[in-house]
JSON list of C-alpha atoms in Angstrom, two decimals:
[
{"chain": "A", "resi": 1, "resn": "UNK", "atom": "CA", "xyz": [-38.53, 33.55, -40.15]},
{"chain": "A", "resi": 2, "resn": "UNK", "atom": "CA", "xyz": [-41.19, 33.91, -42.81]},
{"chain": "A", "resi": 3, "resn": "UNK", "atom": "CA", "xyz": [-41.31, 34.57, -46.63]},
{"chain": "A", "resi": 4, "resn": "UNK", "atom": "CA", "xyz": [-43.12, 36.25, -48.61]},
{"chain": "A", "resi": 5, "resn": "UNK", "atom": "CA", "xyz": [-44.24, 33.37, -51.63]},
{"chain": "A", "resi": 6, "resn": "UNK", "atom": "CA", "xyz": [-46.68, 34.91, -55.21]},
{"chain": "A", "resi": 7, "resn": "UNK", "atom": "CA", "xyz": [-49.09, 32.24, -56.31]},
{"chain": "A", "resi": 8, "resn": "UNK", "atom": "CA", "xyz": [-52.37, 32.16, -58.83]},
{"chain": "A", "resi": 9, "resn": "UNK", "atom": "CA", "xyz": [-53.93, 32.47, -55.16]},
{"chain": "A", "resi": 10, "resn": "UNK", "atom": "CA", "xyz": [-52.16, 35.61, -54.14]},
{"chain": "A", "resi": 11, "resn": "UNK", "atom": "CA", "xyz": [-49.63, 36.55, -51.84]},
{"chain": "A", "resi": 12, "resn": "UNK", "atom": "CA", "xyz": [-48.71, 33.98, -49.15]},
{"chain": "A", "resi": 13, "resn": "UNK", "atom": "CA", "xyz": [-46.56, 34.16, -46.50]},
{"chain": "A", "resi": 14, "resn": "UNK", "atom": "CA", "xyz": [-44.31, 30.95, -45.51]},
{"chain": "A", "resi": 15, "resn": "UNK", "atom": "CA", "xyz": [-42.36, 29.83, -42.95]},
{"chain": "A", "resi": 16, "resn": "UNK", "atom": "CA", "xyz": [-38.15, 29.39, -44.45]},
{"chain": "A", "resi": 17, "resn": "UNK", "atom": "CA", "xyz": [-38.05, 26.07, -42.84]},
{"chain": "A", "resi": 18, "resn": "UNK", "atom": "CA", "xyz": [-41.21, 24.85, -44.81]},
{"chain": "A", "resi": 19, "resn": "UNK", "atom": "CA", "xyz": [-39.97, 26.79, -48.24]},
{"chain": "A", "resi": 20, "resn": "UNK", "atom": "CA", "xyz": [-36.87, 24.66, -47.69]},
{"chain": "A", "resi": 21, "resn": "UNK", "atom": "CA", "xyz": [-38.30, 21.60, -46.52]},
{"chain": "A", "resi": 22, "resn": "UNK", "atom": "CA", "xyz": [-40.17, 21.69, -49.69]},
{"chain": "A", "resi": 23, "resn": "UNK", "atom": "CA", "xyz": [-36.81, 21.80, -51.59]},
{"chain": "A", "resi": 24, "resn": "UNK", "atom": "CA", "xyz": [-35.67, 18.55, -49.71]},
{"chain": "A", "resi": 25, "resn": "UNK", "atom": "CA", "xyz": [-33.24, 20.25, -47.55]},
{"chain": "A", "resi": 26, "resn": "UNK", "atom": "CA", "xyz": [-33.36, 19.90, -43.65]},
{"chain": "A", "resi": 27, "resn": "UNK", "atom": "CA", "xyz": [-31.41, 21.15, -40.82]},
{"chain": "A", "resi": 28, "resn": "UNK", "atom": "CA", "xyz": [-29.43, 19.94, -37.60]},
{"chain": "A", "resi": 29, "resn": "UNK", "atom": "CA", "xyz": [-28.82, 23.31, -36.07]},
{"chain": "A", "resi": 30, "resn": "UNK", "atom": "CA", "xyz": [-28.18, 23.78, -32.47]},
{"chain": "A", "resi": 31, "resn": "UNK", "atom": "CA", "xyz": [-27.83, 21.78, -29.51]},
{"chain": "A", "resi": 32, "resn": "UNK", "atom": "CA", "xyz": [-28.41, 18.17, -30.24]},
{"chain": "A", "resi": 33, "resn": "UNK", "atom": "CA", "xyz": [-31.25, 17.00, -27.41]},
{"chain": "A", "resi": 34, "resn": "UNK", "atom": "CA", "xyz": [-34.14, 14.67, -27.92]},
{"chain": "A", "resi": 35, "resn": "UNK", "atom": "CA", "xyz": [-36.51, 17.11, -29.16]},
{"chain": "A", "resi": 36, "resn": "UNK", "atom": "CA", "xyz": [-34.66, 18.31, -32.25]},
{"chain": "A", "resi": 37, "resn": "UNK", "atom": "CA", "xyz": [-33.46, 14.83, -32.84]},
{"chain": "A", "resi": 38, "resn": "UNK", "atom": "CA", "xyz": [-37.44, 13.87, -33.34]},
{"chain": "A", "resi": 39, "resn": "UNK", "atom": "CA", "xyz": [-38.29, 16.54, -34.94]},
{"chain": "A", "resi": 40, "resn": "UNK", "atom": "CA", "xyz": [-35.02, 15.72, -37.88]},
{"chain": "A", "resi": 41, "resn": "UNK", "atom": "CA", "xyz": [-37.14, 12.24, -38.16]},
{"chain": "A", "resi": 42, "resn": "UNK", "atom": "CA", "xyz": [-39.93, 13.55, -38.73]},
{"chain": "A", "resi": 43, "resn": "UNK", "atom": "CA", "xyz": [-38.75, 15.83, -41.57]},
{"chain": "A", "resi": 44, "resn": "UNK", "atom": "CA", "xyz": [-37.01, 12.75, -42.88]},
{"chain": "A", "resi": 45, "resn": "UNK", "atom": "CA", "xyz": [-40.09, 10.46, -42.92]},
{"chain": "A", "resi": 46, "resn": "UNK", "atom": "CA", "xyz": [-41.98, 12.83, -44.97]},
{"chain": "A", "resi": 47, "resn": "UNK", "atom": "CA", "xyz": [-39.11, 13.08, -47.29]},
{"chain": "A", "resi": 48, "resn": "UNK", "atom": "CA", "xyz": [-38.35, 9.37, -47.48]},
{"chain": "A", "resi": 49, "resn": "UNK", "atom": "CA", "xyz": [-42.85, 9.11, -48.24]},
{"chain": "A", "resi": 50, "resn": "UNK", "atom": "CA", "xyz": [-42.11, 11.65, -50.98]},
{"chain": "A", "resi": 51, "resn": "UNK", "atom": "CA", "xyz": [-39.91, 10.14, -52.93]},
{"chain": "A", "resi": 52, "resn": "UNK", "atom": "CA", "xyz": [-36.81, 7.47, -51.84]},
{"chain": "A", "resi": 53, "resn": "UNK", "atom": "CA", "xyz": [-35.12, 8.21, -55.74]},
{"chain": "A", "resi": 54, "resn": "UNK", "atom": "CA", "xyz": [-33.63, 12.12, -55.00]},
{"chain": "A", "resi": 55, "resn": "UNK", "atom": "CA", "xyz": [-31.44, 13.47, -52.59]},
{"chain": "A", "resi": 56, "resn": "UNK", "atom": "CA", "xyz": [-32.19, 14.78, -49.07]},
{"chain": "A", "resi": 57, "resn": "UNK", "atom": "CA", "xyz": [-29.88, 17.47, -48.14]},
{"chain": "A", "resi": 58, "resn": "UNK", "atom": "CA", "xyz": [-28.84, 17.96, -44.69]},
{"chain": "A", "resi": 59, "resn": "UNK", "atom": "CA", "xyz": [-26.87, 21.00, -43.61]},
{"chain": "A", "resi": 60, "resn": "UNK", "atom": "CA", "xyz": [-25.12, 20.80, -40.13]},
{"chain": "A", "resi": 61, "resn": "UNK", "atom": "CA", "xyz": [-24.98, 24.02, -37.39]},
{"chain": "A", "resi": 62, "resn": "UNK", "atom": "CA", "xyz": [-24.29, 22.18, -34.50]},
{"chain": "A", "resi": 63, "resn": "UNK", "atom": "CA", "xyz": [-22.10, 22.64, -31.16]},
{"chain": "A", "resi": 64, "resn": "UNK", "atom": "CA", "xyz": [-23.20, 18.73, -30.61]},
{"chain": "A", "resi": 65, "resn": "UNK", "atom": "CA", "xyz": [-25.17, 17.45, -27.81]},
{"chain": "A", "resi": 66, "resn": "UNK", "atom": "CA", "xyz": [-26.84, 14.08, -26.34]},
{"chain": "A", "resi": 67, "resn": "UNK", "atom": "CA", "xyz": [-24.99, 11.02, -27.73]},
{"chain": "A", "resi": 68, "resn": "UNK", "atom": "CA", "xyz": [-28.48, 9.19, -27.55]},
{"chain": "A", "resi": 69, "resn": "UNK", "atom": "CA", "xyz": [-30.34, 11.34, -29.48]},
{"chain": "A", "resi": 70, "resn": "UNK", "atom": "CA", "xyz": [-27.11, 11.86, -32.15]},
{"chain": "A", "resi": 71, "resn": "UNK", "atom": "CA", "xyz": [-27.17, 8.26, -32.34]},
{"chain": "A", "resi": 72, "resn": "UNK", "atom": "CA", "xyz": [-31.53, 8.40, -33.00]},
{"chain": "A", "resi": 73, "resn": "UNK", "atom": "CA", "xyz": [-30.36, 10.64, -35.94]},
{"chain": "A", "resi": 74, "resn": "UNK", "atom": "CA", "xyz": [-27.22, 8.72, -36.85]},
{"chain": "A", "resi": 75, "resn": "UNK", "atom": "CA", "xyz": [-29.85, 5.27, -37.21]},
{"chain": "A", "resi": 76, "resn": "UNK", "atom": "CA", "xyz": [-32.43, 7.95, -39.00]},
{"chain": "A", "resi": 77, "resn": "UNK", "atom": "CA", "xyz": [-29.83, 8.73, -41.87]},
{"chain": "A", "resi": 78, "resn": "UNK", "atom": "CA", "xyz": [-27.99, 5.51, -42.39]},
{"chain": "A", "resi": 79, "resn": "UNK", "atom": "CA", "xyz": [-31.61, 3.89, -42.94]},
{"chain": "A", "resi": 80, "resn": "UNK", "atom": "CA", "xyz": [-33.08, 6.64, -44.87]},
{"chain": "A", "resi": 81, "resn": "UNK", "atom": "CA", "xyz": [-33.98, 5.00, -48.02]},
{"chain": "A", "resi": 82, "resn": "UNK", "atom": "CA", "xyz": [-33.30, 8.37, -50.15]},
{"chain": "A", "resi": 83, "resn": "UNK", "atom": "CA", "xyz": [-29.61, 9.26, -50.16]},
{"chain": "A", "resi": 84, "resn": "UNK", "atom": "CA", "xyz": [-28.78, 11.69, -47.34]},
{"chain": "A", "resi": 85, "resn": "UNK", "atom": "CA", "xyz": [-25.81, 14.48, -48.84]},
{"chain": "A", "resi": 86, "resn": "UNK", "atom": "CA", "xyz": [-24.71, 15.88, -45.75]},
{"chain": "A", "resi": 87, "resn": "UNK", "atom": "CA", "xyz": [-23.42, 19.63, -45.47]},
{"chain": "A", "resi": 88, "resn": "UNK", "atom": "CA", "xyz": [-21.17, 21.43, -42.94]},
{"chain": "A", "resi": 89, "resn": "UNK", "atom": "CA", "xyz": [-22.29, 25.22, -42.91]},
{"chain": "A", "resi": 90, "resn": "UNK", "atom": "CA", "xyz": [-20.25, 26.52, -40.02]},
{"chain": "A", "resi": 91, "resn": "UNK", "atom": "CA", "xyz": [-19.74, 24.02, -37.40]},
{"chain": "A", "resi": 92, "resn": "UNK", "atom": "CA", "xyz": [-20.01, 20.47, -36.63]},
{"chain": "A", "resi": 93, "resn": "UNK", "atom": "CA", "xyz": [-18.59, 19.77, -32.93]},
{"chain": "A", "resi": 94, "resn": "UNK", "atom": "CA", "xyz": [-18.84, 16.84, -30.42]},
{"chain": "A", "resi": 95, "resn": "UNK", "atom": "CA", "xyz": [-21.74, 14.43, -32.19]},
{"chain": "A", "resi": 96, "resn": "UNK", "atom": "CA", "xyz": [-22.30, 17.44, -34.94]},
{"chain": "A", "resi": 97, "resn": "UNK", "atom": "CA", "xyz": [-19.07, 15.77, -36.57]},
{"chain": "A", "resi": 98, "resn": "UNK", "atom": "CA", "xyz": [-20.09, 12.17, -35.95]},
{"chain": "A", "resi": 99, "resn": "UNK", "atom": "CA", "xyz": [-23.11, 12.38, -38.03]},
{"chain": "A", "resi": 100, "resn": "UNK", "atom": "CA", "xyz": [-21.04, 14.83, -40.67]},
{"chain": "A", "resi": 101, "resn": "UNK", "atom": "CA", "xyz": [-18.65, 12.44, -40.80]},
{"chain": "A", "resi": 102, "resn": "UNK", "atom": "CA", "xyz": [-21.03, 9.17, -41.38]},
{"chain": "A", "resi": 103, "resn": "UNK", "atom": "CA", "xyz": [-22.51, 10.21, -44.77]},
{"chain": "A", "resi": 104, "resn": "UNK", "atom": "CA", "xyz": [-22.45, 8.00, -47.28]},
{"chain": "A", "resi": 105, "resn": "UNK", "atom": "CA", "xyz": [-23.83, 10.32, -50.38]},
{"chain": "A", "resi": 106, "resn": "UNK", "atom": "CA", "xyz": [-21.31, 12.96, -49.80]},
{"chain": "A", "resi": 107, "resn": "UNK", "atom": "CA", "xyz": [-19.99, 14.74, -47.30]},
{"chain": "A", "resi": 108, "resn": "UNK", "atom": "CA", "xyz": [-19.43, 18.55, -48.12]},
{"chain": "A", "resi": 109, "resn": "UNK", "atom": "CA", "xyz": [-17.98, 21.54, -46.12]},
{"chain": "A", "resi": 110, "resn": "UNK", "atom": "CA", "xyz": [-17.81, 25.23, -46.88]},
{"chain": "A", "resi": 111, "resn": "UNK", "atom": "CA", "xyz": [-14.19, 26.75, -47.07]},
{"chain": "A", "resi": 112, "resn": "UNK", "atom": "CA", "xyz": [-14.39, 27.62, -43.24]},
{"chain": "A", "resi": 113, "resn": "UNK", "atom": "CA", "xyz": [-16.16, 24.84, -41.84]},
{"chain": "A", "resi": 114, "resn": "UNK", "atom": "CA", "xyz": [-14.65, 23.45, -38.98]},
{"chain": "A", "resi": 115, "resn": "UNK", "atom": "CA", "xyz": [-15.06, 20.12, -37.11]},
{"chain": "A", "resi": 116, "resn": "UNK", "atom": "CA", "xyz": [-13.91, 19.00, -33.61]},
{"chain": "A", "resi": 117, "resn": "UNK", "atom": "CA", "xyz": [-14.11, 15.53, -32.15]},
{"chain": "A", "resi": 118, "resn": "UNK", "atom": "CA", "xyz": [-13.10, 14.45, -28.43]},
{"chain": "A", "resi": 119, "resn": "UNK", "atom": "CA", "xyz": [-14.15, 11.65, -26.07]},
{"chain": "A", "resi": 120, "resn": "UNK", "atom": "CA", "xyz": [-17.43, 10.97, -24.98]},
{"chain": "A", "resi": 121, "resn": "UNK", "atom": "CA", "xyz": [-18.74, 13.47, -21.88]},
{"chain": "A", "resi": 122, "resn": "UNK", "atom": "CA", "xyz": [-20.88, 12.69, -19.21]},
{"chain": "A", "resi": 123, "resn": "UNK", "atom": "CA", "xyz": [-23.92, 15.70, -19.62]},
{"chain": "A", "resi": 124, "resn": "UNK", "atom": "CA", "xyz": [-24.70, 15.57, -15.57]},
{"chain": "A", "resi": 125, "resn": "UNK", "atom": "CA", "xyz": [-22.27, 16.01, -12.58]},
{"chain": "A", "resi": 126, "resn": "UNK", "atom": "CA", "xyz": [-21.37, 12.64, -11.14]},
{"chain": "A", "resi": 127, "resn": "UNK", "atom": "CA", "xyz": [-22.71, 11.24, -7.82]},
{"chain": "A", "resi": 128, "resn": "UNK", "atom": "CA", "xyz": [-23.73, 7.99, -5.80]},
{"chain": "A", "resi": 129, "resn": "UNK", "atom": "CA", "xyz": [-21.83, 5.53, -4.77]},
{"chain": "A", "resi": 130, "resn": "UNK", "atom": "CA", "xyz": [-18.53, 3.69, -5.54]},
{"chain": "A", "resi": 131, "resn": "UNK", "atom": "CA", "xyz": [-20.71, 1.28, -7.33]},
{"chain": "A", "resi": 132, "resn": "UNK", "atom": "CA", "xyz": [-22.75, 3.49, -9.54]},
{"chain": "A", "resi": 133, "resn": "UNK", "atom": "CA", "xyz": [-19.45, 5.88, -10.48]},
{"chain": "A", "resi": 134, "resn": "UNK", "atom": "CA", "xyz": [-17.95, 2.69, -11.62]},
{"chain": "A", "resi": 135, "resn": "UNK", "atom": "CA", "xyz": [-21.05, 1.34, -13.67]},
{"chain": "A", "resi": 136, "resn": "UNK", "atom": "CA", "xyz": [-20.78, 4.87, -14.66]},
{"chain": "A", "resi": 137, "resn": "UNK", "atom": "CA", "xyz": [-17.67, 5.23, -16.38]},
{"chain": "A", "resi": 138, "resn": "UNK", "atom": "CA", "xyz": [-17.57, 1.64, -17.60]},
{"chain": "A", "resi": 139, "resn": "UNK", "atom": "CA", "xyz": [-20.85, 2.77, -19.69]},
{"chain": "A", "resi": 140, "resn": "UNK", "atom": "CA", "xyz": [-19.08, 5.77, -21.38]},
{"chain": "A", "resi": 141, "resn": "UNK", "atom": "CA", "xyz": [-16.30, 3.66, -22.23]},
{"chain": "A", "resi": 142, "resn": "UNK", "atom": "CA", "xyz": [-17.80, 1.19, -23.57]},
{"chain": "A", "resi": 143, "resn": "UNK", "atom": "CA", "xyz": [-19.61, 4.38, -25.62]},
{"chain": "A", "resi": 144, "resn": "UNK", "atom": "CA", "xyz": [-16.32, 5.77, -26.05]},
{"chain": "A", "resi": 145, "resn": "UNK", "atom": "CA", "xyz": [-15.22, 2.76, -28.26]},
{"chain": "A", "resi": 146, "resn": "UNK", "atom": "CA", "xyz": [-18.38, 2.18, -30.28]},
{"chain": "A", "resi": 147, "resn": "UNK", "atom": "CA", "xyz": [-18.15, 5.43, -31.33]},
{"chain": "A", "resi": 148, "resn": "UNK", "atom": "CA", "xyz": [-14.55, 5.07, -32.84]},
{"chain": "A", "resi": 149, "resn": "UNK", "atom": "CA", "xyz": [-15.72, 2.13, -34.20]},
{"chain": "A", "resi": 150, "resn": "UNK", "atom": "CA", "xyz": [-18.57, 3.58, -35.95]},
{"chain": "A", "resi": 151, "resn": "UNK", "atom": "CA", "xyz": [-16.07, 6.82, -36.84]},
{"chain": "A", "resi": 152, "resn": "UNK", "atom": "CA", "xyz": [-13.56, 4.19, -38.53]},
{"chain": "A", "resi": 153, "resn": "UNK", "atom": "CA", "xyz": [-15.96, 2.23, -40.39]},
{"chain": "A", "resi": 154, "resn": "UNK", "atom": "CA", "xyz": [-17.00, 5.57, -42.13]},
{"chain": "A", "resi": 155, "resn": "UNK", "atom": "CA", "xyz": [-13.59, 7.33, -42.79]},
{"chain": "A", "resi": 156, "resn": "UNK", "atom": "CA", "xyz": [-11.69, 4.59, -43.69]},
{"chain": "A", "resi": 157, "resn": "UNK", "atom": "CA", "xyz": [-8.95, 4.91, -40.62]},
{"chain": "A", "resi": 158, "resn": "UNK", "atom": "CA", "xyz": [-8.17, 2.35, -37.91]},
{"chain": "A", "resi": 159, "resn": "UNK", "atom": "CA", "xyz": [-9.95, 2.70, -34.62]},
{"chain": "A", "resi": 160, "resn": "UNK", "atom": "CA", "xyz": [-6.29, 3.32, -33.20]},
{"chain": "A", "resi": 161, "resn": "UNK", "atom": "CA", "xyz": [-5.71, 6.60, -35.45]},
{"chain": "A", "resi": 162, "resn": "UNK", "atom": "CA", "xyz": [-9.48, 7.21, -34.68]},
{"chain": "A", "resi": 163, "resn": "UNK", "atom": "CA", "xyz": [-8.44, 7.18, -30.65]},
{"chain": "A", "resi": 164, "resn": "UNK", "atom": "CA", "xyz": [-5.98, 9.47, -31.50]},
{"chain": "A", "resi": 165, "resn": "UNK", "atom": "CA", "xyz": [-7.97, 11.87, -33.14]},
{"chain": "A", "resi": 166, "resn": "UNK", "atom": "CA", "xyz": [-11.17, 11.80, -30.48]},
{"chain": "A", "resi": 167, "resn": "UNK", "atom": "CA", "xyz": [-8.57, 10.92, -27.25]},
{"chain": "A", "resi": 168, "resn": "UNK", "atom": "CA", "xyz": [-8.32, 13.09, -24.19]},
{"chain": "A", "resi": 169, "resn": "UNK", "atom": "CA", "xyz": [-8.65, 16.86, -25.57]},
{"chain": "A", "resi": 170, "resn": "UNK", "atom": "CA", "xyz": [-10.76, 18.33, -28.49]},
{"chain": "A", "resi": 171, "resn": "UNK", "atom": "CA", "xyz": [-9.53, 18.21, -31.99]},
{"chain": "A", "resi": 172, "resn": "UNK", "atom": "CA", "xyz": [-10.73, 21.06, -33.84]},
{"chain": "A", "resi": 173, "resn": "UNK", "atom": "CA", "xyz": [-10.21, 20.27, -37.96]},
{"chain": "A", "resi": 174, "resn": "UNK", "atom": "CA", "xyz": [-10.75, 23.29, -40.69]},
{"chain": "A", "resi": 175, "resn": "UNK", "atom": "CA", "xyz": [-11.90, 22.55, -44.11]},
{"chain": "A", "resi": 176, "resn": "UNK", "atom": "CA", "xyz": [-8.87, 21.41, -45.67]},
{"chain": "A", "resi": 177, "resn": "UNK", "atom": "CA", "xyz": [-7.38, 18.86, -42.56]},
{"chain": "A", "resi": 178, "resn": "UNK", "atom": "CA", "xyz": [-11.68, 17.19, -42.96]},
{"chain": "A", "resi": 179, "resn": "UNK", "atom": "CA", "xyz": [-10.74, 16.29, -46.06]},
{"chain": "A", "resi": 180, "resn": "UNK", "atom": "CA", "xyz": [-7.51, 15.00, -45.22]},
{"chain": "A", "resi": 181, "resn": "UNK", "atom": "CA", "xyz": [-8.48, 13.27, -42.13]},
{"chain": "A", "resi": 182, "resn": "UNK", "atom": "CA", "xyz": [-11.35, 11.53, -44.20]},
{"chain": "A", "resi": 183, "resn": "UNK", "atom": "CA", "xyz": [-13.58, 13.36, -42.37]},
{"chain": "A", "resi": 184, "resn": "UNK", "atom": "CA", "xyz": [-14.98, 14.80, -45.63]},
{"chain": "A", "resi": 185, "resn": "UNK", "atom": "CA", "xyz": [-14.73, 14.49, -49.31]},
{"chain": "A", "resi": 186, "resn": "UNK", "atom": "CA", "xyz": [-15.07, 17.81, -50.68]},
{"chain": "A", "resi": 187, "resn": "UNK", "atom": "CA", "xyz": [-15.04, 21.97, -50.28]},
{"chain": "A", "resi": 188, "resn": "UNK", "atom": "CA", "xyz": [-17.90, 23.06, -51.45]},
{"chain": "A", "resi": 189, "resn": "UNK", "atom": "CA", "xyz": [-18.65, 26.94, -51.89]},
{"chain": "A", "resi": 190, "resn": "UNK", "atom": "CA", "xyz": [-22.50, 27.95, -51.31]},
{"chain": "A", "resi": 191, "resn": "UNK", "atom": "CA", "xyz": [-23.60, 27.71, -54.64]},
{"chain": "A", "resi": 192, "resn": "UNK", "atom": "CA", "xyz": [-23.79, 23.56, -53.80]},
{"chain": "A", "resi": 193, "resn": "UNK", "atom": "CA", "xyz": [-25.98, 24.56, -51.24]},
{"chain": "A", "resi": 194, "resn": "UNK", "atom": "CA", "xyz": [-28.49, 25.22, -53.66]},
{"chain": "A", "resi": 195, "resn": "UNK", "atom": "CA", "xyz": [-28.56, 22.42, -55.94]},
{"chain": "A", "resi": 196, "resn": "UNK", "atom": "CA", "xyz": [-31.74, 20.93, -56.23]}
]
């Protein structure tokens, strides 16, 4: 989507995601893969080589995705040396609410924001040998509990009440049980959205 921007040079016309890019805000919208979890470091980098004093905003879209490339973005954030605020602006599921939930600048969702956390998945149907499915499913739980860990260190829970709320189903959380859970510090109506 483009927009139409007046300078002394005219009329130019300029891509939304540049406009806001420009404003320090970036996106994690969409499935999370290893594409759009590169292309979120880049956008960070040249935010971070702009200045490492203001605020990078970060507004979440996301149905989840690849815990390998959340994780790339989780690493991306927590090092950033500007402070990441992080923004839920519909829905943060699966690894979407991971990396919500892991901000350390502020954590903000809109009055109908909704999160959901659940185990770990494996993306691919299993197969191979007794062996393999075994090395298989040791892997994701060993996954399984570094990600509580990680979850607890951030919200301030035990990894026990974190297995509750990630164990065995999904756990879908509106605006008001986020803030509750510790799964976010404020609601936030749109007008946040566009602080500088």
């Amino acid at each position: 989507m483009n927009t139409l921007v007046k300078s002394s040079s005219g009329i130019q016309q300029i891509s939304v995601d540049s406009m806001l890019l420009s404003r320090r805000k970036i996106f994690i919208e969409g499935e999370i893969n290893p594409e759009s979890a590169c292309e979120f470091v880049k956008a960070l980098m040249v935010l971070n080589a702009e200045d490492t004093n203001k605020y990078i905003d970060c507004f979440i879209n996301s149905p989840g995705g690849e815990m390998n490339s959340g994780l790339l973005i989780y690493d991306a954030i927590q090092s950033s040396r500007a402070p990441v605020r992080l923004f839920c602006i519909g829905r943060a599921y699966s690894m979407g609410a991971v990396l919500f939930a892991c901000g350390r600048h502020g954590r903000y969702i809109l009055p109908h924001g909704e999160l959901m956390l659940h185990e770990p998945l494996l993306g691919n149907r299993i197969g191979g040998n007794s062996s393999s499915i075994q090395s298989i499913s040791k892997s994701l739980l060993e996954m399984k509990r570094m990600m509580n860990r990680l979850l607890a260190g951030h919200i301030g829970r035990s990894e026990k009440e974190v297995e509750k709320m990630t164990g065995h189903e999904d756990h879908y959380f509106n605006a008001e049980e986020c803030v509750k859970a510790g799964l976010a510090d404020e609601i936030v109506d749109f007008a946040k959205l566009l602080e500088g």
